[in-house]
Amino acid sequence: MMVETVKVQGMSCGHCVNSVETGVGELEGVLSVTVDLKKGEVAVDYDPGKTSLNEIQEAIEEQGYDVV
């Protein structure tokens, strides 16, 4: 298992948190997603054999947020 923290711009509310958690959480191999609005960060615990950091970043961007 691997934990990566990604900087994300554009998140500002509970809906943003739910969108990101749902979008990333649906990826195969993702165990947990934690969003910190104040820091603008998303921490993801995942199995690198089943998904990649690139796929996680794409899932965040599909929700309408920018990965920095």
Phi, psi and omega in degrees: 000154183221144176242126178237143175245127184244135175279132183227135177254147174104353179274133182216356186209180180297326177297320178300314179301311181298318180299312181292314180300319180290312182300314181283322182297338179282347179290140178296134177093355179274123180269319180207154178226125179236122181255130175246101183298318183299319181273344184067043183232151174232120177258131183232127175259118186212166177264111182295348176280346183246334177212169182234165176300323179298318179295323178296314179298319178297321179296322177293315180295328177296336178277356176100015182246156183259127174273128181257000000 
